[in-house]
Amino acid sequence: SDKDCEFTVTVGTSGRDAQFARAVELMLADAYSTLRVGSVQVAVVCVRDEGSLVDCCGLAVACAFADADLDVWALPLTCAVFDSQVLADPTRAEAKLSTLVTVFCGLEGQVLKVKQQPGGSGATTPAVLRRCLQLALTRADSLKPLLASARRPS
């Protein structure tokens, strides 16, 4: 029987703490919980933190799965919400000043999960969530060629 994916995120030299790494592990595990991946263990080491670390780890996982010829992935896009403005892929400083919404998109252009991270500056509106979904779906579509190139030649 299939087990859930197991993720291990190590903060490395990114300047983040173990609590943050555990939060990323849980977000990835939750995003992949609806996909039939099988028994897979994934280790991610964060070297630098110049944008959304969740997005970076999620893209690394998707490329690893593509390299292993697994046609499953959950591509994340984190948006920083400032009042009614939405900024995709925020820096660490921008993230601290905003409400964060992470959207995970699947292979067929479907939305798998939407997570609003606690501790932000306020609630999001339906219009802002729609904008986050639109940005995430556009990014997922634009990353398909990258994932195709990550595949090993047959």
PDB file of C-alpha atoms in Angstrom, residues 1-86:
ATOM      1  CA  SER A   1       0.000   0.000   0.000  1.00  0.00           C
ATOM      2  CA  ASP A   2       1.131   3.575  -0.687  1.00  0.00           C
ATOM      3  CA  LYS A   3       2.647   5.597   2.128  1.00  0.00           C
ATOM      4  CA  ASP A   4       2.644   9.353   2.312  1.00  0.00           C
ATOM      5  CA  CYS A   5       5.658  11.217   1.036  1.00  0.00           C
ATOM      6  CA  GLU A   6       8.132  12.052   3.748  1.00  0.00           C
ATOM      7  CA  PHE A   7       9.906  15.403   3.524  1.00  0.00           C
ATOM      8  CA  THR A   8      12.987  16.555   5.409  1.00  0.00           C
ATOM      9  CA  VAL A   9      13.922  20.215   5.077  1.00  0.00           C
ATOM     10  CA  THR A  10      17.283  21.353   6.437  1.00  0.00           C
ATOM     11  CA  VAL A  11      17.800  25.082   6.770  1.00  0.00           C
ATOM     12  CA  GLY A  12      21.515  24.908   5.947  1.00  0.00           C
ATOM     13  CA  THR A  13      22.996  28.388   5.655  1.00  0.00           C
ATOM     14  CA  SER A  14      19.675  30.085   4.838  1.00  0.00           C
ATOM     15  CA  GLY A  15      19.432  31.757   8.238  1.00  0.00           C
ATOM     16  CA  ARG A  16      16.089  30.123   9.056  1.00  0.00           C
ATOM     17  CA  ASP A  17      15.429  28.060  12.171  1.00  0.00           C
ATOM     18  CA  ALA A  18      14.341  24.444  12.642  1.00  0.00           C
ATOM     19  CA  GLN A  19      10.766  25.520  13.434  1.00  0.00           C
ATOM     20  CA  PHE A  20      10.507  27.167  10.023  1.00  0.00           C
ATOM     21  CA  ALA A  21      11.968  24.076   8.344  1.00  0.00           C
ATOM     22  CA  ARG A  22       9.342  21.913  10.053  1.00  0.00           C
ATOM     23  CA  ALA A  23       6.575  24.254   8.836  1.00  0.00           C
ATOM     24  CA  VAL A  24       7.844  23.862   5.244  1.00  0.00           C
ATOM     25  CA  GLU A  25       7.948  20.055   5.662  1.00  0.00           C
ATOM     26  CA  LEU A  26       4.322  20.050   6.834  1.00  0.00           C
ATOM     27  CA  MET A  27       3.168  22.302   3.984  1.00  0.00           C
ATOM     28  CA  LEU A  28       4.837  20.052   1.389  1.00  0.00           C
ATOM     29  CA  ALA A  29       3.457  16.879   2.979  1.00  0.00           C
ATOM     30  CA  ASP A  30      -0.028  18.389   3.055  1.00  0.00           C
ATOM     31  CA  ALA A  31       0.179  19.489  -0.590  1.00  0.00           C
ATOM     32  CA  TYR A  32       1.304  16.031  -1.721  1.00  0.00           C
ATOM     33  CA  SER A  33      -1.187  14.190   0.508  1.00  0.00           C
ATOM     34  CA  THR A  34      -3.835  14.226  -2.237  1.00  0.00           C
ATOM     35  CA  LEU A  35      -1.454  12.897  -4.902  1.00  0.00           C
ATOM     36  CA  ARG A  36      -0.582   9.228  -5.329  1.00  0.00           C
ATOM     37  CA  VAL A  37       3.171   9.349  -5.077  1.00  0.00           C
ATOM     38  CA  GLY A  38       3.901   6.130  -3.216  1.00  0.00           C
ATOM     39  CA  SER A  39       6.649   5.577  -0.695  1.00  0.00           C
ATOM     40  CA  VAL A  40       9.102   8.426  -1.315  1.00  0.00           C
ATOM     41  CA  GLN A  41      11.493  10.247   0.978  1.00  0.00           C
ATOM     42  CA  VAL A  42      12.626  13.702  -0.103  1.00  0.00           C
ATOM     43  CA  ALA A  43      15.417  15.718   1.526  1.00  0.00           C
ATOM     44  CA  VAL A  44      15.826  19.429   0.729  1.00  0.00           C
ATOM     45  CA  VAL A  45      18.744  21.563   1.947  1.00  0.00           C
ATOM     46  CA  CYS A  46      18.226  25.339   1.869  1.00  0.00           C
ATOM     47  CA  VAL A  47      21.383  27.220   1.000  1.00  0.00           C
ATOM     48  CA  ARG A  48      20.097  30.781   0.567  1.00  0.00           C
ATOM     49  CA  ASP A  49      16.894  32.629   1.335  1.00  0.00           C
ATOM     50  CA  GLU A  50      16.213  35.282  -1.304  1.00  0.00           C
ATOM     51  CA  GLY A  51      12.525  34.666  -1.958  1.00  0.00           C
ATOM     52  CA  SER A  52       9.846  32.331  -0.716  1.00  0.00           C
ATOM     53  CA  LEU A  53      11.609  29.321   0.749  1.00  0.00           C
ATOM     54  CA  VAL A  54       8.389  27.289   0.486  1.00  0.00           C
ATOM     55  CA  ASP A  55       8.275  27.971  -3.259  1.00  0.00           C
ATOM     56  CA  CYS A  56      11.950  27.143  -3.704  1.00  0.00           C
ATOM     57  CA  CYS A  57      11.652  23.839  -1.804  1.00  0.00           C
ATOM     58  CA  GLY A  58       8.451  22.970  -3.670  1.00  0.00           C
ATOM     59  CA  LEU A  59      10.059  23.578  -7.062  1.00  0.00           C
ATOM     60  CA  ALA A  60      13.103  21.503  -6.063  1.00  0.00           C
ATOM     61  CA  VAL A  61      10.799  18.634  -5.075  1.00  0.00           C
ATOM     62  CA  ALA A  62       8.868  18.887  -8.354  1.00  0.00           C
ATOM     63  CA  CYS A  63      12.121  18.801 -10.370  1.00  0.00           C
ATOM     64  CA  ALA A  64      13.340  15.788  -8.394  1.00  0.00           C
ATOM     65  CA  PHE A  65      10.065  13.977  -9.072  1.00  0.00           C
ATOM     66  CA  ALA A  66      10.289  14.860 -12.782  1.00  0.00           C
ATOM     67  CA  ASP A  67      13.869  13.547 -12.850  1.00  0.00           C
ATOM     68  CA  ALA A  68      12.587  10.301 -11.289  1.00  0.00           C
ATOM     69  CA  ASP A  69       9.852  10.103 -13.989  1.00  0.00           C
ATOM     70  CA  LEU A  70       7.076  10.655 -11.458  1.00  0.00           C
ATOM     71  CA  ASP A  71       4.269  12.621 -13.094  1.00  0.00           C
ATOM     72  CA  VAL A  72       3.081  14.187  -9.875  1.00  0.00           C
ATOM     73  CA  TRP A  73       3.916  17.527  -8.441  1.00  0.00           C
ATOM     74  CA  ALA A  74       2.470  20.312  -6.371  1.00  0.00           C
ATOM     75  CA  LEU A  75       3.928  23.600  -7.576  1.00  0.00           C
ATOM     76  CA  PRO A  76       3.662  26.323  -4.943  1.00  0.00           C
ATOM     77  CA  LEU A  77       3.440  30.061  -5.305  1.00  0.00           C
ATOM     78  CA  THR A  78       3.503  32.204  -2.194  1.00  0.00           C
ATOM     79  CA  CYS A  79       1.916  35.629  -2.393  1.00  0.00           C
ATOM     80  CA  ALA A  80       2.399  38.464   0.064  1.00  0.00           C
ATOM     81  CA  VAL A  81      -0.801  40.405   0.600  1.00  0.00           C
ATOM     82  CA  PHE A  82      -0.549  44.072   1.598  1.00  0.00           C
ATOM     83  CA  ASP A  83      -4.088  45.395   2.058  1.00  0.00           C
ATOM     84  CA  SER A  84      -5.482  44.763  -1.456  1.00  0.00           C
ATOM     85  CA  GLN A  85      -2.109  44.466  -3.228  1.00  0.00           C
ATOM     86  CA  VAL A  86      -0.618  41.059  -4.087  1.00  0.00           C
TER      87      VAL A  86
END
